Structures are given as C-alpha cells and as structure tokens.
Amino acid sequence: MNAIISASELASDLAGTNPPVLLDIRWQLSVAKTAGEPPFDGRAEYAAGHIPGAVYVDLDQELASAPGARGRHPLPDTARFGAAMRRAGVSADRAVVVYDGGQGWAAARAWWLLRWAGHPDVRVLDGGLPSWEGPLETDVLTPAEGDFTPEPGAVQLLDADGAAALARSGVLFDARAGERYRGEVEPIDRVGGHIPGAVSAPTNENVGTDGRFLPAEELAARFKSLGATEGTGVGVYCGSGVSGAHEVLALAVAGIPAGLYAGSWSEWSADPERPVAVGPDPQ
C-alpha cells in the first residue's frame, strides 16, 4: 500500500462510494513568540477552512502524552489515543487520510501512530493542505463514532537502548537539521549533539520546494548513500518523535522499513548518563 496520496487522488476518493476518514492535524512546534504574537492555534486554523469532511485532531493533546522524562512528545496512552481516534470517526475497516498545513511532520506523526496501533490503511496527503485545489469548508464536524481499537506493535518502536544498539549494528538516522545534529545550536533541549553512531539525514531534504516528497527512486538512492543498504536495520529519531515520523514516512515511500525512536533527542539528552557526540562525524 502506498503511504502517500496526491490531492487529485484524494478528491477522487472523497467523491467515491466509500470515502476515507479525513483528519486535519495542523500543528507547529511551540517556540518563543514575539511579544504580543499569538501562539499557533491549529483548531482555529481548521475552523477557518479545511478540506470538506475533515475532522480536527490535536497533536499535543491527542497524539502525545504530557512532556516529561520520556521526552517532549511521548506516545499517548493507548486507551486515550483509541478514544480520540474513534471520536474522529476512525474505524478499522475504513481507509484514513491525514494532512497538515504542508510541512508534513504532524500528518506523519498521525500516520505513524495509526500504523503502529494496527490500522491497515493510512495515507498522508502529499504536500498537505497547500496541495489541495478544491473548495474548503468551515463547518466543524462531529462524525459518527468509529470502532478502531489500537493494537500496538504493528511497526517497530525503538527505545533509547534499542536506538543506541541500532546505531552500532545498522543505521540510525537523525532527522533534525544538521546544525542541531552537530551540536552547533540547540534551541530546545538540554544539550546539543547526537546519539553516538547516528547519521545526519535531515528530513527536510526528503521533499522538494513544494513540500511534496521526492520521487521514490531518488529517496531510495539518498538513503542507500547514507547507509540504508539491503539487509541493514534502519531506525530514525529527531527532537521529539514528530519530524522523525516524517523521515520514517519518506523511507516507506522509498520502500525501506524503519523503526522510530519516539522519545528521540528530548528523552536521550535529558539523561546526563547517556553519551553525546558532537560535530559532523557520527562517532
């Protein structure tokens, strides 16, 4: 099954007899704002205009637990996640399409969580809302309750020890910007740098200027050049398990299965006992 869907394909599916459940996951990383500038409000953005039939899902509240020792976006409680998905109309036997404001990270987080929880048919709108050429609507929808019950474990989830081991036995990609990997800047977490042995592979290099993924063959060539050769175990981490999901999605487009270290750098760097590497060299 293809992990992404084009806007034209989505329009055709929505007009069909069995349209997918459509989830709007607009979100932005919380960073310091200029005095007086309001924080990003995904729900307000949704209410101002969304793809017809879409239901809003809040990443921070429904696709993550509260920040803590497990990182800034720990995986949500399974029962709470399942309840949120059922409220959004998600059922096990109905396809799901997720989209965000165009960056792709938040939609990929929802895609990964649903796949990890056992949903068999989830795709991401390639390019997000900016790729949609059809009309928007402003109605806030309350869909019929779905029946989806999470059964975690359908795709690989890494913990800190598993990520460290994979950096030695296979390839562990760091999806953050290169300057954060090298430890030159660290705007969010306790310390800069990367997990020893991890390879820098910024996820923003997986897309073109339009925000859409590069062709599968180009992605496959990129990841192969970075060490994801046939038979090699592959894992990904980022800052808090959001942009890393986008890299796992890019790997899926390229036909390469990969695990996600959900706690990512925000969990790893919070433990002063864990080693930190700096500079361009993986070690």
Tab-separated table of C-alpha atoms in Angstrom:
chain	number	residue	atom	x	y	z
A	1	MET	CA	0.000	0.000	0.000
A	2	ASN	CA	1.264	3.467	-0.906
A	3	ALA	CA	1.934	5.600	2.177
A	4	ILE	CA	1.064	8.892	0.463
A	5	ILE	CA	-1.781	10.154	-1.694
A	6	SER	CA	-1.928	13.066	-4.139
A	7	ALA	CA	-4.560	15.787	-3.915
A	8	SER	CA	-6.191	14.601	-7.153
A	9	GLU	CA	-6.354	11.027	-5.866
A	10	LEU	CA	-7.860	12.243	-2.597
A	11	ALA	CA	-10.510	14.268	-4.433
A	12	SER	CA	-11.460	11.173	-6.414
A	13	ASP	CA	-11.627	9.008	-3.282
A	14	LEU	CA	-13.737	11.568	-1.404
A	15	ALA	CA	-16.216	11.589	-4.288
A	16	GLY	CA	-16.460	7.795	-4.269
A	17	THR	CA	-18.935	5.489	-2.577
A	18	ASN	CA	-16.642	4.692	0.360
A	19	PRO	CA	-14.653	7.853	1.127
A	20	PRO	CA	-11.784	7.754	3.617
A	21	VAL	CA	-11.900	9.255	7.075
A	22	LEU	CA	-10.072	12.574	6.715
A	23	LEU	CA	-8.067	14.001	9.628
A	24	ASP	CA	-6.684	17.552	9.823
A	25	ILE	CA	-3.521	17.594	12.005
A	26	ARG	CA	-2.379	21.204	11.610
A	27	TRP	CA	0.317	21.956	14.188
A	28	GLN	CA	3.500	23.919	14.709
A	29	LEU	CA	6.386	23.347	17.099
A	30	SER	CA	5.950	25.581	20.149
A	31	VAL	CA	8.723	28.160	20.152
A	32	ALA	CA	9.126	31.566	21.733
A	33	LYS	CA	6.927	34.184	20.050
A	34	THR	CA	7.467	37.896	19.599
A	35	ALA	CA	5.735	39.876	22.338
A	36	GLY	CA	2.051	40.094	21.558
A	37	GLU	CA	2.129	37.453	18.813
A	38	PRO	CA	-0.480	34.775	19.494
A	39	PRO	CA	0.612	31.129	19.552
A	40	PHE	CA	-0.308	28.905	16.641
A	41	ASP	CA	-3.855	27.564	17.030
A	42	GLY	CA	-4.470	24.544	14.825
A	43	ARG	CA	-8.107	24.305	15.838
A	44	ALA	CA	-8.724	27.905	14.801
A	45	GLU	CA	-6.942	27.277	11.501
A	46	TYR	CA	-9.194	24.271	10.950
A	47	ALA	CA	-12.328	26.280	11.738
A	48	ALA	CA	-11.263	28.984	9.282
A	49	GLY	CA	-11.166	26.492	6.422
A	50	HIS	CA	-10.469	22.794	5.896
A	51	ILE	CA	-10.897	20.112	3.262
A	52	PRO	CA	-14.573	19.112	3.189
A	53	GLY	CA	-15.284	16.238	5.559
A	54	ALA	CA	-12.102	16.630	7.626
A	55	VAL	CA	-12.098	16.310	11.416
A	56	TYR	CA	-9.515	18.163	13.500
A	57	VAL	CA	-7.109	16.187	15.698
A	58	ASP	CA	-4.860	17.961	18.220
A	59	LEU	CA	-1.301	16.612	18.107
A	60	ASP	CA	-0.256	17.821	21.549
A	61	GLN	CA	-3.435	16.641	23.274
A	62	GLU	CA	-4.406	13.509	21.327
A	63	LEU	CA	-1.265	12.236	19.602
A	64	ALA	CA	1.086	12.650	22.571
A	65	SER	CA	1.213	12.449	26.348
A	66	ALA	CA	2.352	15.337	28.538
A	67	PRO	CA	6.065	16.209	28.290
A	68	GLY	CA	8.268	14.520	30.858
A	69	ALA	CA	11.051	12.023	31.321
A	70	ARG	CA	10.051	10.220	28.102
A	71	GLY	CA	10.503	13.357	26.004
A	72	ARG	CA	8.557	16.347	24.751
A	73	HIS	CA	6.016	14.290	22.808
A	74	PRO	CA	5.809	10.868	24.470
A	75	LEU	CA	3.493	8.360	22.871
A	76	PRO	CA	-0.097	8.832	24.032
A	77	ASP	CA	-1.798	6.437	26.377
A	78	THR	CA	-3.159	3.698	24.140
A	79	ALA	CA	-6.717	3.843	25.502
A	80	ARG	CA	-6.818	7.641	25.238
A	81	PHE	CA	-5.470	7.540	21.702
A	82	GLY	CA	-8.031	4.941	20.700
A	83	ALA	CA	-10.855	7.030	22.165
A	84	ALA	CA	-9.639	10.115	20.285
A	85	MET	CA	-9.498	8.204	17.010
A	86	ARG	CA	-12.989	6.773	17.499
A	87	ARG	CA	-14.312	10.289	18.236
A	88	ALA	CA	-12.750	11.365	14.941
A	89	GLY	CA	-14.657	8.594	13.155
A	90	VAL	CA	-11.790	6.163	12.624
A	91	SER	CA	-12.807	2.539	12.079
A	92	ALA	CA	-10.649	-0.498	11.374
A	93	ASP	CA	-12.261	-1.275	8.014
A	94	ARG	CA	-12.234	2.229	6.548
A	95	ALA	CA	-9.262	3.994	4.965
A	96	VAL	CA	-7.797	7.059	6.678
A	97	VAL	CA	-6.073	10.056	5.081
A	98	VAL	CA	-4.251	12.619	7.212
A	99	TYR	CA	-2.965	16.063	6.272
A	100	ASP	CA	-1.460	19.138	7.893
A	101	GLY	CA	-0.506	22.665	6.876
A	102	GLY	CA	2.133	21.498	4.416
A	103	GLN	CA	5.247	20.724	6.441
A	104	GLY	CA	4.172	17.109	6.714
A	105	TRP	CA	5.571	16.398	10.174
A	106	ALA	CA	2.296	16.407	12.107
A	107	ALA	CA	0.482	14.351	9.480
A	108	ALA	CA	3.340	11.847	9.534
A	109	ARG	CA	3.058	11.570	13.321
A	110	ALA	CA	-0.634	10.660	12.964
A	111	TRP	CA	0.165	8.242	10.119
A	112	TRP	CA	2.873	6.516	12.159
A	113	LEU	CA	0.747	6.247	15.312
A	114	LEU	CA	-2.186	4.730	13.446
A	115	ARG	CA	0.106	2.274	11.666
A	116	TRP	CA	1.858	1.369	14.933
A	117	ALA	CA	-1.554	0.875	16.558
A	118	GLY	CA	-2.555	-1.589	13.842
A	119	HIS	CA	-4.659	0.373	11.355
A	120	PRO	CA	-4.127	-1.284	7.955
A	121	ASP	CA	-4.867	1.613	5.587
A	122	VAL	CA	-3.472	5.075	6.372
A	123	ARG	CA	-2.037	7.586	3.913
A	124	VAL	CA	-0.660	11.124	4.106
A	125	LEU	CA	-1.757	13.855	1.698
A	126	ASP	CA	1.466	14.660	-0.144
A	127	GLY	CA	2.127	18.397	0.185
A	128	GLY	CA	-0.589	18.878	2.786
A	129	LEU	CA	-3.328	21.467	2.585
A	130	PRO	CA	-1.425	23.741	0.133
A	131	SER	CA	-1.620	20.950	-2.458
A	132	TRP	CA	-5.430	20.849	-2.271
A	133	GLU	CA	-7.040	22.694	-5.197
A	134	GLY	CA	-10.666	22.053	-4.296
A	135	PRO	CA	-13.003	24.078	-2.100
A	136	LEU	CA	-12.668	24.428	1.665
A	137	GLU	CA	-15.424	24.389	4.232
A	138	THR	CA	-15.760	25.916	7.702
A	139	ASP	CA	-18.271	23.563	9.318
A	140	VAL	CA	-16.894	21.931	12.492
A	141	LEU	CA	-17.839	18.295	12.034
A	142	THR	CA	-18.914	15.754	14.631
A	143	PRO	CA	-18.628	12.402	12.841
A	144	ALA	CA	-20.292	9.137	13.757
A	145	GLU	CA	-18.236	7.228	16.328
A	146	GLY	CA	-15.693	4.857	14.828
A	147	ASP	CA	-14.781	1.408	16.101
A	148	PHE	CA	-10.977	1.462	15.917
A	149	THR	CA	-9.248	-0.288	18.823
A	150	PRO	CA	-5.448	0.119	18.949
A	151	GLU	CA	-3.306	-2.995	18.967
A	152	PRO	CA	0.210	-1.567	19.337
A	153	GLY	CA	3.230	-3.182	17.780
A	154	ALA	CA	2.373	-3.371	14.093
A	155	VAL	CA	5.502	-1.359	13.210
A	156	GLN	CA	8.828	-1.068	15.011
A	157	LEU	CA	9.131	1.225	18.024
A	158	LEU	CA	12.607	1.834	19.454
A	159	ASP	CA	13.508	2.837	22.983
A	160	ALA	CA	16.753	4.593	23.948
A	161	ASP	CA	18.741	1.382	24.348
A	162	GLY	CA	17.380	-0.005	21.091
A	163	ALA	CA	18.328	3.181	19.251
A	164	ALA	CA	21.855	3.061	20.674
A	165	ALA	CA	22.221	-0.579	19.647
A	166	LEU	CA	20.929	0.085	16.137
A	167	ALA	CA	23.448	2.911	15.695
A	168	ARG	CA	26.122	0.194	16.086
A	169	SER	CA	24.518	-2.760	14.308
A	170	GLY	CA	22.646	-0.982	11.498
A	171	VAL	CA	21.968	2.642	10.651
A	172	LEU	CA	20.260	5.215	12.864
A	173	PHE	CA	19.211	8.389	11.061
A	174	ASP	CA	18.980	11.752	12.847
A	175	ALA	CA	16.175	13.646	11.100
A	176	ARG	CA	16.908	17.046	12.683
A	177	ALA	CA	18.645	19.953	10.978
A	178	GLY	CA	22.364	19.420	10.516
A	179	GLU	CA	23.375	22.191	12.906
A	180	ARG	CA	21.448	20.543	15.736
A	181	TYR	CA	22.996	17.164	14.905
A	182	ARG	CA	26.464	18.718	15.029
A	183	GLY	CA	25.681	20.457	18.324
A	184	GLU	CA	26.286	23.946	16.940
A	185	VAL	CA	22.895	25.137	18.178
A	186	GLU	CA	20.262	23.626	20.451
A	187	PRO	CA	17.205	25.848	20.856
A	188	ILE	CA	15.048	23.413	22.811
A	189	ASP	CA	16.792	20.540	24.575
A	190	ARG	CA	19.282	20.403	27.463
A	191	VAL	CA	22.366	19.819	25.328
A	192	GLY	CA	23.259	19.759	21.627
A	193	GLY	CA	24.757	16.932	19.624
A	194	HIS	CA	23.626	13.475	18.563
A	195	ILE	CA	23.451	9.838	19.611
A	196	PRO	CA	26.903	8.311	19.034
A	197	GLY	CA	26.938	6.451	15.735
A	198	ALA	CA	23.854	8.200	14.325
A	199	VAL	CA	23.981	9.538	10.764
A	200	SER	CA	22.729	13.021	9.900
A	201	ALA	CA	19.799	12.844	7.453
A	202	PRO	CA	17.656	15.998	7.755
A	203	THR	CA	14.094	15.171	6.834
A	204	ASN	CA	13.579	18.472	5.027
A	205	GLU	CA	15.901	17.125	2.325
A	206	ASN	CA	13.327	14.431	1.510
A	207	VAL	CA	10.942	16.942	-0.066
A	208	GLY	CA	11.030	19.443	-2.900
A	209	THR	CA	10.325	23.161	-2.735
A	210	ASP	CA	6.596	22.419	-2.991
A	211	GLY	CA	6.690	20.322	0.193
A	212	ARG	CA	5.987	17.099	-1.697
A	213	PHE	CA	8.182	14.054	-1.358
A	214	LEU	CA	10.914	13.465	-3.895
A	215	PRO	CA	10.303	10.522	-6.251
A	216	ALA	CA	10.687	7.127	-4.600
A	217	GLU	CA	13.788	6.243	-6.601
A	218	GLU	CA	15.522	9.479	-5.519
A	219	LEU	CA	14.660	8.838	-1.891
A	220	ALA	CA	15.904	5.257	-2.141
A	221	ALA	CA	19.195	6.464	-3.628
A	222	ARG	CA	19.597	9.071	-0.893
A	223	PHE	CA	19.059	6.621	1.936
A	224	LYS	CA	21.263	3.999	0.315
A	225	SER	CA	24.089	6.546	0.079
A	226	LEU	CA	23.667	7.179	3.813
A	227	GLY	CA	23.938	3.503	4.721
A	228	ALA	CA	20.457	2.029	4.355
A	229	THR	CA	21.565	-0.866	2.212
A	230	GLU	CA	19.654	-4.106	1.721
A	231	GLY	CA	19.590	-6.225	4.876
A	232	THR	CA	20.577	-3.336	7.147
A	233	GLY	CA	18.345	-2.464	10.088
A	234	VAL	CA	17.160	1.160	9.923
A	235	GLY	CA	15.920	3.478	12.657
A	236	VAL	CA	15.104	7.179	12.927
A	237	TYR	CA	14.974	9.777	15.669
A	238	CYS	CA	14.543	13.536	15.787
A	239	GLY	CA	13.837	16.019	18.571
A	240	SER	CA	10.657	14.527	19.985
A	241	GLY	CA	9.283	11.904	17.607
A	242	VAL	CA	7.434	14.202	15.182
A	243	SER	CA	9.822	15.098	12.349
A	244	GLY	CA	11.330	11.621	12.778
A	245	ALA	CA	7.959	10.156	11.788
A	246	HIS	CA	8.213	12.209	8.602
A	247	GLU	CA	11.546	10.547	7.825
A	248	VAL	CA	10.063	7.104	8.524
A	249	LEU	CA	7.336	8.059	6.036
A	250	ALA	CA	9.961	9.078	3.461
A	251	LEU	CA	11.688	5.738	3.982
A	252	ALA	CA	8.346	3.976	3.460
A	253	VAL	CA	7.865	5.852	0.184
A	254	ALA	CA	11.329	4.571	-0.786
A	255	GLY	CA	10.332	1.023	0.148
A	256	ILE	CA	12.567	0.845	3.231
A	257	PRO	CA	11.021	-0.229	6.572
A	258	ALA	CA	12.334	1.676	9.577
A	259	GLY	CA	11.759	1.901	13.309
A	260	LEU	CA	11.084	5.149	15.172
A	261	TYR	CA	12.738	6.134	18.437
A	262	ALA	CA	9.746	8.068	19.736
A	263	GLY	CA	11.474	9.605	22.764
A	264	SER	CA	14.183	10.938	20.449
A	265	TRP	CA	16.736	13.580	21.435
A	266	SER	CA	14.449	15.191	24.012
A	267	GLU	CA	14.466	11.942	26.009
A	268	TRP	CA	18.072	10.953	25.265
A	269	SER	CA	19.630	14.322	26.132
A	270	ALA	CA	17.617	14.686	29.346
A	271	ASP	CA	19.597	11.801	30.872
A	272	PRO	CA	23.122	13.058	31.736
A	273	GLU	CA	24.326	9.446	31.882
A	274	ARG	CA	23.796	8.936	28.165
A	275	PRO	CA	26.737	9.793	25.868
A	276	VAL	CA	26.576	12.706	23.444
A	277	ALA	CA	28.579	13.106	20.220
A	278	VAL	CA	29.165	16.472	18.563
A	279	GLY	CA	30.469	17.539	15.176
A	280	PRO	CA	29.853	16.094	11.713
A	281	ASP	CA	31.325	12.657	12.479
A	282	PRO	CA	28.754	10.069	13.642
A	283	GLN	CA	31.020	8.907	16.482
